[in-house]
Structures are given as structure tokens and as C-alpha cells.
mmCIF file of C-alpha atoms in Angstrom:
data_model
loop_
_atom_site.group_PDB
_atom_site.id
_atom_site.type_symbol
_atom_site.label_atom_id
_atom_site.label_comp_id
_atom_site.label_asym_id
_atom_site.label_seq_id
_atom_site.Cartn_x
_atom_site.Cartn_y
_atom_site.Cartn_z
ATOM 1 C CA UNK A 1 112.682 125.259 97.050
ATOM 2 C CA UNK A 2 108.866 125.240 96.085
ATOM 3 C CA UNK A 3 110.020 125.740 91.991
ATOM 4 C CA UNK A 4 111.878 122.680 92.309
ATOM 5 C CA UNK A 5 108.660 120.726 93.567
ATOM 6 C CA UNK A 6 107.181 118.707 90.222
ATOM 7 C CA UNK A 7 104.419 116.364 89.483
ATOM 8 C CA UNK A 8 104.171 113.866 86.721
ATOM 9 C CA UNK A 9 102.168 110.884 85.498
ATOM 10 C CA UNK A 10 103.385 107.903 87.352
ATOM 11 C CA UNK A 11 105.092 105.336 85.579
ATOM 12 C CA UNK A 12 105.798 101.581 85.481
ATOM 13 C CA UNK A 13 109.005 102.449 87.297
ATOM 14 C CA UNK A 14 107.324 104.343 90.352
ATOM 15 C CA UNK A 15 105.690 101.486 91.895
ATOM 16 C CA UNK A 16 108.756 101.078 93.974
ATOM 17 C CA UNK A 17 108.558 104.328 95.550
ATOM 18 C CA UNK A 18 104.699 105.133 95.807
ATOM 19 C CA UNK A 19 104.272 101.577 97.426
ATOM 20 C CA UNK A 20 106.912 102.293 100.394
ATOM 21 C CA UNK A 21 104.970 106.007 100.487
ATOM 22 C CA UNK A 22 101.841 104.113 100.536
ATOM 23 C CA UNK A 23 103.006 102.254 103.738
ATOM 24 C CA UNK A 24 104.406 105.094 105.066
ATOM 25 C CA UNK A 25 100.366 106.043 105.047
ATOM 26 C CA UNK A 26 99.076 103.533 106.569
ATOM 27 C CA UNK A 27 101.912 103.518 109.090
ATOM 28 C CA UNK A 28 100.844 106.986 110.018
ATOM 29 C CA UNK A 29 97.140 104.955 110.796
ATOM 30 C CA UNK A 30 98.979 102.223 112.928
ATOM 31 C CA UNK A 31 98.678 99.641 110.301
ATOM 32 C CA UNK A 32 100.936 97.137 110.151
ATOM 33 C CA UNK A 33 102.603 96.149 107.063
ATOM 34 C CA UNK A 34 100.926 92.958 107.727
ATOM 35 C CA UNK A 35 97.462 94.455 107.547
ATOM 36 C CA UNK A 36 97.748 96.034 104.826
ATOM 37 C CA UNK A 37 95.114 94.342 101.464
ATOM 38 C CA UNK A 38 97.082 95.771 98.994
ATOM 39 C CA UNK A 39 100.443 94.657 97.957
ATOM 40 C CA UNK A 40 102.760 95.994 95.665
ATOM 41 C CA UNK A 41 102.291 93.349 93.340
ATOM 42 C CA UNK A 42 98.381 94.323 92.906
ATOM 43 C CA UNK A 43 99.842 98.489 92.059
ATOM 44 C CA UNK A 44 101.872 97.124 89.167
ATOM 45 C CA UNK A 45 99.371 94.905 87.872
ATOM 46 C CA UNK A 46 95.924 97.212 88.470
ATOM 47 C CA UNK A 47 97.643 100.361 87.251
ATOM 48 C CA UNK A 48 100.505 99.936 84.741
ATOM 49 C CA UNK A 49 100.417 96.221 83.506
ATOM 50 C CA UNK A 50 96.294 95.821 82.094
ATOM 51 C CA UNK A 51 94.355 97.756 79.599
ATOM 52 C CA UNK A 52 92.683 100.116 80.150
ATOM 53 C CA UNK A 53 94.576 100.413 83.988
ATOM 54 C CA UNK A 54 92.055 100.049 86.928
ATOM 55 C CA UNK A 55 93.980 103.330 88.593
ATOM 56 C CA UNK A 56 96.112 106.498 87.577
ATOM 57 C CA UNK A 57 98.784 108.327 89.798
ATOM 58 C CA UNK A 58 100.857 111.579 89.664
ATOM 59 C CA UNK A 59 103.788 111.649 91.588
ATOM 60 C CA UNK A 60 105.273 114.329 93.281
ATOM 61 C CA UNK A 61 109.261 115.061 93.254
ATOM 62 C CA UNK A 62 111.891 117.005 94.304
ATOM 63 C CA UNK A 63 115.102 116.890 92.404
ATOM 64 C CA UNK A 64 113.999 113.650 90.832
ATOM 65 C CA UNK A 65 113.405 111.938 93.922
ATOM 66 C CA UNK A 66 109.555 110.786 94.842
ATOM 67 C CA UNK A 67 108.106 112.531 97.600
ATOM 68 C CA UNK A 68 104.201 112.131 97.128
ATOM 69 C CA UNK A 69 101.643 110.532 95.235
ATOM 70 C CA UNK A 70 98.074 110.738 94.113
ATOM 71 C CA UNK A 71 96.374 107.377 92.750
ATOM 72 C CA UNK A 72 92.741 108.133 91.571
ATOM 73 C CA UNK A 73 90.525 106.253 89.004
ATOM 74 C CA UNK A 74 87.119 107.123 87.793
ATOM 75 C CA UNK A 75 83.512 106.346 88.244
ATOM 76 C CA UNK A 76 80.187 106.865 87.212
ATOM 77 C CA UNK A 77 77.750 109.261 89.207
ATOM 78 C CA UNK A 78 74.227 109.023 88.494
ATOM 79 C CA UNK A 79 73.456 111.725 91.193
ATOM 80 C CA UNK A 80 75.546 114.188 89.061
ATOM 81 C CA UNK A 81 74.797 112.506 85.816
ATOM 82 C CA UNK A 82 78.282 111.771 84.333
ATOM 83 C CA UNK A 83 81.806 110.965 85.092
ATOM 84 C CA UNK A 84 83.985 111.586 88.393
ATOM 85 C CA UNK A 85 87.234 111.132 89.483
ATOM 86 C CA UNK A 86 87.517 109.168 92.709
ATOM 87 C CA UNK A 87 90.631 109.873 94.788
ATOM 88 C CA UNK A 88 91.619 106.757 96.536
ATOM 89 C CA UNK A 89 95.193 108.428 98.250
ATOM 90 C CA UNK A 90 96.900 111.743 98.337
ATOM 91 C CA UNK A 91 100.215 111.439 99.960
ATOM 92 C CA UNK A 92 102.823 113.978 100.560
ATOM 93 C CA UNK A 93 106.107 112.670 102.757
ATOM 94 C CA UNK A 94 106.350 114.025 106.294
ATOM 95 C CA UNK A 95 109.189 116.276 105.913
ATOM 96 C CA UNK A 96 107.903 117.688 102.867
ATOM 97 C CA UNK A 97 104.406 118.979 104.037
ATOM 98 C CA UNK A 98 103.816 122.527 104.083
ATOM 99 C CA UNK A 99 105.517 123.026 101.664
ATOM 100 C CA UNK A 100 103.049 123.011 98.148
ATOM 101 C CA UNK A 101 103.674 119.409 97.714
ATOM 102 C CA UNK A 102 99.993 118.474 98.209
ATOM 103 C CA UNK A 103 98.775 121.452 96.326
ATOM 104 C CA UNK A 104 100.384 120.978 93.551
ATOM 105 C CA UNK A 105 99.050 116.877 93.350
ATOM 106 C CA UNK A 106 95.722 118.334 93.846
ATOM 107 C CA UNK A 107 96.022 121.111 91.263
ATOM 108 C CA UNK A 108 96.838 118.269 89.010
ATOM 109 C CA UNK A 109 93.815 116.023 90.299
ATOM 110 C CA UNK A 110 91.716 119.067 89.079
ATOM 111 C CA UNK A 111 93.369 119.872 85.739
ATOM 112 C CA UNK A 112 92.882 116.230 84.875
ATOM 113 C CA UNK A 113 89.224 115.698 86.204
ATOM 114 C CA UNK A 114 88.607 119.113 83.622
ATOM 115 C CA UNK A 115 90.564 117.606 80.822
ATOM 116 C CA UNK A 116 88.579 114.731 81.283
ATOM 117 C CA UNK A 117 85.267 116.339 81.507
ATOM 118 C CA UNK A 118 84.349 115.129 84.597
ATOM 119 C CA UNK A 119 81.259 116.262 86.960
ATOM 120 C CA UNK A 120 83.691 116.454 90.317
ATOM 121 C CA UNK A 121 86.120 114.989 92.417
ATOM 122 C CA UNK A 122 85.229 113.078 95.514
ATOM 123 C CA UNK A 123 87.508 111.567 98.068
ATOM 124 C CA UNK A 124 87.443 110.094 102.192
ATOM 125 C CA UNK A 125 88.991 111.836 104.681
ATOM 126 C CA UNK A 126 89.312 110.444 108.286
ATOM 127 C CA UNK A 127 87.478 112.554 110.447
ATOM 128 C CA UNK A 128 90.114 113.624 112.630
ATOM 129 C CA UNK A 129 92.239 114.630 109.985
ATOM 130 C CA UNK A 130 91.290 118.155 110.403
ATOM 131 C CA UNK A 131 94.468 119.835 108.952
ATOM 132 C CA UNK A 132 93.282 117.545 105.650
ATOM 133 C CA UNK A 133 89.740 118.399 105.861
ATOM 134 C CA UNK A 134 91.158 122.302 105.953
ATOM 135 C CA UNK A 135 93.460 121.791 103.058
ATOM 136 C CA UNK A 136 90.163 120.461 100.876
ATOM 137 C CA UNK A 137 87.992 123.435 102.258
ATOM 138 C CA UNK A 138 90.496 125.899 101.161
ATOM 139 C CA UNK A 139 90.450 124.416 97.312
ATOM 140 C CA UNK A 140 85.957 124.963 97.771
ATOM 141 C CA UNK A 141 85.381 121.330 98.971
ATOM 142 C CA UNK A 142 82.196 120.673 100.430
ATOM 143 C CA UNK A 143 82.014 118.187 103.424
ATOM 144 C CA UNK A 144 79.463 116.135 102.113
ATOM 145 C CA UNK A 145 78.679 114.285 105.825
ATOM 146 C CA UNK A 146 77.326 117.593 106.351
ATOM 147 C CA UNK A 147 75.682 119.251 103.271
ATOM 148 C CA UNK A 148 74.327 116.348 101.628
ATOM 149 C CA UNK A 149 73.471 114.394 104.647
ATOM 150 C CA UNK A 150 75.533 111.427 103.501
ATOM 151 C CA UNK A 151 77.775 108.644 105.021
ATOM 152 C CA UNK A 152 80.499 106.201 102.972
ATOM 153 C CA UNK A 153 79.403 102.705 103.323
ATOM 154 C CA UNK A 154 81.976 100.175 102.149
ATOM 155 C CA UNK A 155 81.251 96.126 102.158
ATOM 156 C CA UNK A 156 84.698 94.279 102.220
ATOM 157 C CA UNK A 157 84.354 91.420 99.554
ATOM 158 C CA UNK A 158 88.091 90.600 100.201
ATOM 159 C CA UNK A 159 89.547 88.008 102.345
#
């Protein structure tokens, strides 16, 4: 079953299927479809509809049908000195994890972030997430809460 896992760039196309796995995300967080910022709308414009897109994304499949996602984009990091990836969602289906799904994604985060010549890969993780936050350690991830002494701040300019 694992050798019939795959992961692609998304295309145009996908949007349909990593939006309903993006709700099924949030869903998992007890947000509402309601709540959710985002719309479906904004993930065909922001990442396959302008130039240069404002996000990438590799889906996952299995026997052509969608079963994760990873949407990233890139940023600048003057504490490292160059460019990062910044990985905004990593999303495997429910029945489906455990499986390689979300190690193959990441895999693919990293092969692209070297391709791209990028100084790392950083990413949230809810802090109770700890089978998440074990998956990460077990790729060499460093907490950075605790080594660095640093906390995400975020200020919400949306409505």
C-alpha cells in the first residue's frame, strides 16, 4: 500500500480537494466552516491564478485520489541570513495517517527547500499536538519555544 502513496505539485485543479482537506483541519480544531478566514476562492487566486503565486502545495495521493496536502511559501530570515520555506499546513486525511503519507509531504518540503537553496524550514505546531511535535523531532526539528527562547506572535490585520 505505502508504494502506491505519491506526492506531486498541486495544480489549478486541486483546489477542490485540498480546500475540503483544509476544512477537514480546522474541523479537527472545532472551527466552524463559518470561522474559517480563508475561502476557497482566496487558494485559487493566491496560489494558482497570480504571478509569481503567494503559496505552493504538494499533494499527496493514493490511486489518484487526494489524501493530503502541504501549502508552504517562502520568506526572508535575517537571523539565518537568507531564504526559508515557511510551512503554513501539512495535512494527511484521518484514515490515512500512519501510514508514510506525511513523510513523504515532508520529504518533499525538504527536497524543495534544498533545491531552492534555502537556510531551513520553519512551521507552528499546536502545543498539544504531541504526536506532530514527535513526527518533526524524528526528521531533527528543533522546538524552537525551547532552544531559542522564542514565541510566534501574529497581529490579525483581517476583518
Amino acid at each position: 500500500m505505502a508504494d502506491e502513496f505519491t506526492v506531486r505539485k498541486a495544480v489549478r485543479a486541486d483546489c477542490k480537494d485540498i480546500w475540503e482537506m483544509f476544512l477537514q483541519s480546522q474541523a479537527m480544531l472545532d472551527v466552524t466552516p463559518e470561522q474559517v478566514k480563508f475561502s476557497k476562492e482566496a487558494l485559487q487566486r493566491d496560489g494558482f491564478d497570480c504571478s509569481p503565486p503567494l503559496f505552493h502545495c504538494f499533494v499527496a495521493e493514493f490511486r489518484g485520489v487526494a489524501i493530503g496536502y502541504a501549502l508552504y511559501s517562502y520568506q526572508y530570515s535575517a537571523y539565518e541570513g537568507g531564504l526559508e520555506m515557511r510551512v503554513s499546513n501539512l495535512f494527511v486525511k484521518e484514515v490515512y495517517r500512519c501510514k508514510g503519507v506525511g513523510k513523504l509531504l515532508f520529504e518533499a518540503l525538504i527536497e524543495k527547500a534544498k533545491q531552492q537553496k534555502t537556510v531551513g524550514i520553519e512551521w507552528m505546531v499546536l502545543n498539544w499536538n504531541r504526536t506532530a511535535i514527535k513526527f518533526y523531532e524524528n526528521f531533527g526539528a528543533q522546538d524552537l519555544t525551547i532552544t531559542e527562547k522564542v514565541h510566534a506572535f501574529r497581529i490579525s490585520l483581517s476583518e
